[in-house]
Amino acid sequence: MELPVAWSVVLVLTALWNLLIWPRFWQRIARDPRSRDASGRPTRFRTVHAVLIAVSLALAVAVGVLGVLTLV
């Protein structure tokens, strides 16, 4: 696949940004009192955010791989 180097760099930087930000956001979600109910079970708040973060990290990896492959 041919892609200008600038776009490849944008893809790699986007992937790195997401891989840096989302785990830190998860730390905040895990500490949030809304993430567990009174008996300590995960709430929908935690579950929804866990899914969103997992999808975002998977997309970050895919975009990063694409960016690296187009640089080569």
Short mmCIF file of N, CA and C in Angstrom, two decimals:
data_model
loop_
_atom_site.label_atom_id
_atom_site.label_comp_id
_atom_site.label_asym_id
_atom_site.label_seq_id
_atom_site.Cartn_x
_atom_site.Cartn_y
_atom_site.Cartn_z
N MET A 1 0.85 -1.17 0.00
CA MET A 1 0.00 0.00 0.00
C MET A 1 0.89 1.24 0.00
N GLU A 2 0.60 2.15 -0.86
CA GLU A 2 1.35 3.40 -0.95
C GLU A 2 0.61 4.49 -0.19
N LEU A 3 1.33 5.15 0.69
CA LEU A 3 0.76 6.25 1.46
C LEU A 3 1.88 7.26 1.69
N PRO A 4 1.59 8.54 1.54
CA PRO A 4 2.64 9.53 1.80
C PRO A 4 3.20 9.37 3.22
N VAL A 5 4.48 9.64 3.36
CA VAL A 5 5.15 9.48 4.65
C VAL A 5 4.46 10.31 5.74
N ALA A 6 4.02 11.50 5.40
CA ALA A 6 3.36 12.36 6.39
C ALA A 6 2.12 11.68 6.96
N TRP A 7 1.34 11.03 6.11
CA TRP A 7 0.14 10.33 6.60
C TRP A 7 0.51 9.11 7.43
N SER A 8 1.56 8.43 7.07
CA SER A 8 2.02 7.29 7.86
C SER A 8 2.44 7.75 9.25
N VAL A 9 3.13 8.87 9.32
CA VAL A 9 3.54 9.42 10.61
C VAL A 9 2.32 9.82 11.43
N VAL A 10 1.33 10.41 10.79
CA VAL A 10 0.09 10.78 11.50
C VAL A 10 -0.57 9.53 12.09
N LEU A 11 -0.61 8.45 11.34
CA LEU A 11 -1.20 7.21 11.84
C LEU A 11 -0.43 6.67 13.05
N VAL A 12 0.88 6.68 12.96
CA VAL A 12 1.70 6.18 14.07
C VAL A 12 1.52 7.07 15.31
N LEU A 13 1.53 8.38 15.12
CA LEU A 13 1.36 9.30 16.24
C LEU A 13 -0.04 9.17 16.87
N THR A 14 -1.04 8.97 16.03
CA THR A 14 -2.39 8.76 16.54
C THR A 14 -2.45 7.50 17.39
N ALA A 15 -1.83 6.44 16.92
CA ALA A 15 -1.80 5.19 17.67
C ALA A 15 -1.09 5.38 19.01
N LEU A 16 0.05 6.04 18.99
CA LEU A 16 0.80 6.27 20.23
C LEU A 16 -0.01 7.12 21.22
N TRP A 17 -0.67 8.14 20.70
CA TRP A 17 -1.50 8.99 21.55
C TRP A 17 -2.58 8.17 22.24
N ASN A 18 -3.28 7.35 21.48
CA ASN A 18 -4.35 6.54 22.05
C ASN A 18 -3.81 5.51 23.04
N LEU A 19 -2.67 4.92 22.74
CA LEU A 19 -2.08 3.94 23.64
C LEU A 19 -1.57 4.59 24.93
N LEU A 20 -1.31 5.87 24.89
CA LEU A 20 -0.88 6.60 26.08
C LEU A 20 -2.08 7.07 26.91
N ILE A 21 -3.10 7.58 26.26
CA ILE A 21 -4.22 8.23 26.96
C ILE A 21 -5.21 7.24 27.55
N TRP A 22 -5.64 6.24 26.79
CA TRP A 22 -6.72 5.37 27.25
C TRP A 22 -6.39 4.58 28.51
N PRO A 23 -5.20 4.02 28.67
CA PRO A 23 -4.92 3.32 29.94
C PRO A 23 -4.97 4.27 31.15
N ARG A 24 -4.53 5.49 30.97
CA ARG A 24 -4.60 6.46 32.06
C ARG A 24 -6.05 6.80 32.38
N PHE A 25 -6.89 6.88 31.35
CA PHE A 25 -8.32 7.13 31.57
C PHE A 25 -8.94 5.96 32.33
N TRP A 26 -8.51 4.73 32.01
CA TRP A 26 -9.03 3.56 32.71
C TRP A 26 -8.71 3.64 34.20
N GLN A 27 -7.54 4.13 34.56
CA GLN A 27 -7.19 4.29 35.97
C GLN A 27 -8.19 5.20 36.68
N ARG A 28 -8.60 6.26 36.00
CA ARG A 28 -9.59 7.18 36.59
C ARG A 28 -10.95 6.51 36.71
N ILE A 29 -11.33 5.75 35.69
CA ILE A 29 -12.62 5.05 35.74
C ILE A 29 -12.63 4.03 36.87
N ALA A 30 -11.55 3.29 37.02
CA ALA A 30 -11.47 2.26 38.05
C ALA A 30 -11.59 2.85 39.46
N ARG A 31 -11.09 4.05 39.65
CA ARG A 31 -11.17 4.71 40.97
C ARG A 31 -12.49 5.44 41.20
N ASP A 32 -13.23 5.65 40.14
CA ASP A 32 -14.49 6.40 40.25
C ASP A 32 -15.50 5.61 41.09
N PRO A 33 -16.15 6.27 42.05
CA PRO A 33 -17.12 5.56 42.89
C PRO A 33 -18.31 4.97 42.10
N ARG A 34 -18.56 5.51 40.91
CA ARG A 34 -19.67 5.00 40.11
C ARG A 34 -19.34 3.67 39.43
N SER A 35 -18.08 3.25 39.48
CA SER A 35 -17.69 2.03 38.77
C SER A 35 -18.05 0.75 39.52
N ARG A 36 -18.37 0.84 40.79
CA ARG A 36 -18.76 -0.34 41.58
C ARG A 36 -20.01 0.00 42.39
N ASP A 37 -20.87 -0.99 42.54
CA ASP A 37 -22.06 -0.77 43.36
C ASP A 37 -21.72 -0.99 44.83
N ALA A 38 -22.74 -0.93 45.68
CA ALA A 38 -22.53 -1.04 47.13
C ALA A 38 -21.91 -2.38 47.53
N SER A 39 -22.16 -3.42 46.77
CA SER A 39 -21.61 -4.74 47.11
C SER A 39 -20.28 -5.02 46.38
N GLY A 40 -19.75 -4.03 45.66
CA GLY A 40 -18.45 -4.17 45.02
C GLY A 40 -18.47 -4.73 43.61
N ARG A 41 -19.65 -4.98 43.06
CA ARG A 41 -19.73 -5.50 41.69
C ARG A 41 -19.61 -4.37 40.68
N PRO A 42 -19.03 -4.67 39.51
CA PRO A 42 -18.91 -3.64 38.47
C PRO A 42 -20.29 -3.15 38.01
N THR A 43 -20.39 -1.85 37.79
CA THR A 43 -21.64 -1.27 37.31
C THR A 43 -21.61 -1.15 35.79
N ARG A 44 -22.73 -0.74 35.23
CA ARG A 44 -22.78 -0.52 33.77
C ARG A 44 -21.83 0.60 33.37
N PHE A 45 -21.68 1.57 34.23
CA PHE A 45 -20.73 2.67 33.98
C PHE A 45 -19.34 2.10 33.69
N ARG A 46 -18.89 1.20 34.54
CA ARG A 46 -17.56 0.59 34.38
C ARG A 46 -17.52 -0.30 33.14
N THR A 47 -18.55 -1.08 32.93
CA THR A 47 -18.60 -2.00 31.79
C THR A 47 -18.58 -1.25 30.47
N VAL A 48 -19.39 -0.21 30.36
CA VAL A 48 -19.45 0.58 29.13
C VAL A 48 -18.10 1.22 28.85
N HIS A 49 -17.48 1.78 29.88
CA HIS A 49 -16.17 2.40 29.68
C HIS A 49 -15.10 1.37 29.36
N ALA A 50 -15.19 0.20 29.95
CA ALA A 50 -14.22 -0.85 29.64
C ALA A 50 -14.32 -1.26 28.17
N VAL A 51 -15.54 -1.37 27.66
CA VAL A 51 -15.72 -1.73 26.24
C VAL A 51 -15.20 -0.61 25.34
N LEU A 52 -15.54 0.63 25.66
CA LEU A 52 -15.06 1.76 24.86
C LEU A 52 -13.54 1.82 24.83
N ILE A 53 -12.92 1.61 25.96
CA ILE A 53 -11.46 1.68 26.05
C ILE A 53 -10.84 0.51 25.29
N ALA A 54 -11.42 -0.69 25.44
CA ALA A 54 -10.88 -1.86 24.73
C ALA A 54 -10.96 -1.68 23.21
N VAL A 55 -12.09 -1.16 22.73
CA VAL A 55 -12.23 -0.92 21.29
C VAL A 55 -11.24 0.15 20.84
N SER A 56 -11.10 1.20 21.61
CA SER A 56 -10.15 2.27 21.25
C SER A 56 -8.72 1.77 21.21
N LEU A 57 -8.35 0.92 22.15
CA LEU A 57 -6.99 0.37 22.15
C LEU A 57 -6.78 -0.58 20.97
N ALA A 58 -7.80 -1.37 20.64
CA ALA A 58 -7.68 -2.27 19.49
C ALA A 58 -7.53 -1.46 18.20
N LEU A 59 -8.30 -0.39 18.07
CA LEU A 59 -8.18 0.47 16.89
C LEU A 59 -6.81 1.16 16.86
N ALA A 60 -6.31 1.54 18.02
CA ALA A 60 -4.99 2.18 18.08
C ALA A 60 -3.91 1.22 17.58
N VAL A 61 -3.99 -0.03 17.99
CA VAL A 61 -3.01 -1.01 17.53
C VAL A 61 -3.12 -1.20 16.02
N ALA A 62 -4.35 -1.30 15.52
CA ALA A 62 -4.55 -1.48 14.07
C ALA A 62 -4.01 -0.28 13.29
N VAL A 63 -4.31 0.91 13.75
CA VAL A 63 -3.83 2.13 13.07
C VAL A 63 -2.31 2.21 13.15
N GLY A 64 -1.76 1.85 14.30
CA GLY A 64 -0.31 1.87 14.44
C GLY A 64 0.38 0.89 13.52
N VAL A 65 -0.16 -0.31 13.42
CA VAL A 65 0.41 -1.32 12.51
C VAL A 65 0.32 -0.83 11.08
N LEU A 66 -0.82 -0.27 10.71
CA LEU A 66 -0.98 0.26 9.35
C LEU A 66 0.03 1.38 9.09
N GLY A 67 0.20 2.26 10.06
CA GLY A 67 1.16 3.35 9.89
C GLY A 67 2.58 2.85 9.73
N VAL A 68 2.96 1.86 10.52
CA VAL A 68 4.31 1.31 10.44
C VAL A 68 4.50 0.58 9.10
N LEU A 69 3.51 -0.20 8.70
CA LEU A 69 3.61 -0.94 7.44
C LEU A 69 3.72 -0.02 6.23
N THR A 70 3.08 1.14 6.29
CA THR A 70 3.15 2.07 5.16
C THR A 70 4.44 2.88 5.18
N LEU A 71 5.14 2.88 6.31
CA LEU A 71 6.44 3.55 6.37
C LEU A 71 7.55 2.71 5.73
N VAL A 72 7.35 1.41 5.75
CA VAL A 72 8.38 0.48 5.27
C VAL A 72 8.39 0.43 3.75
#
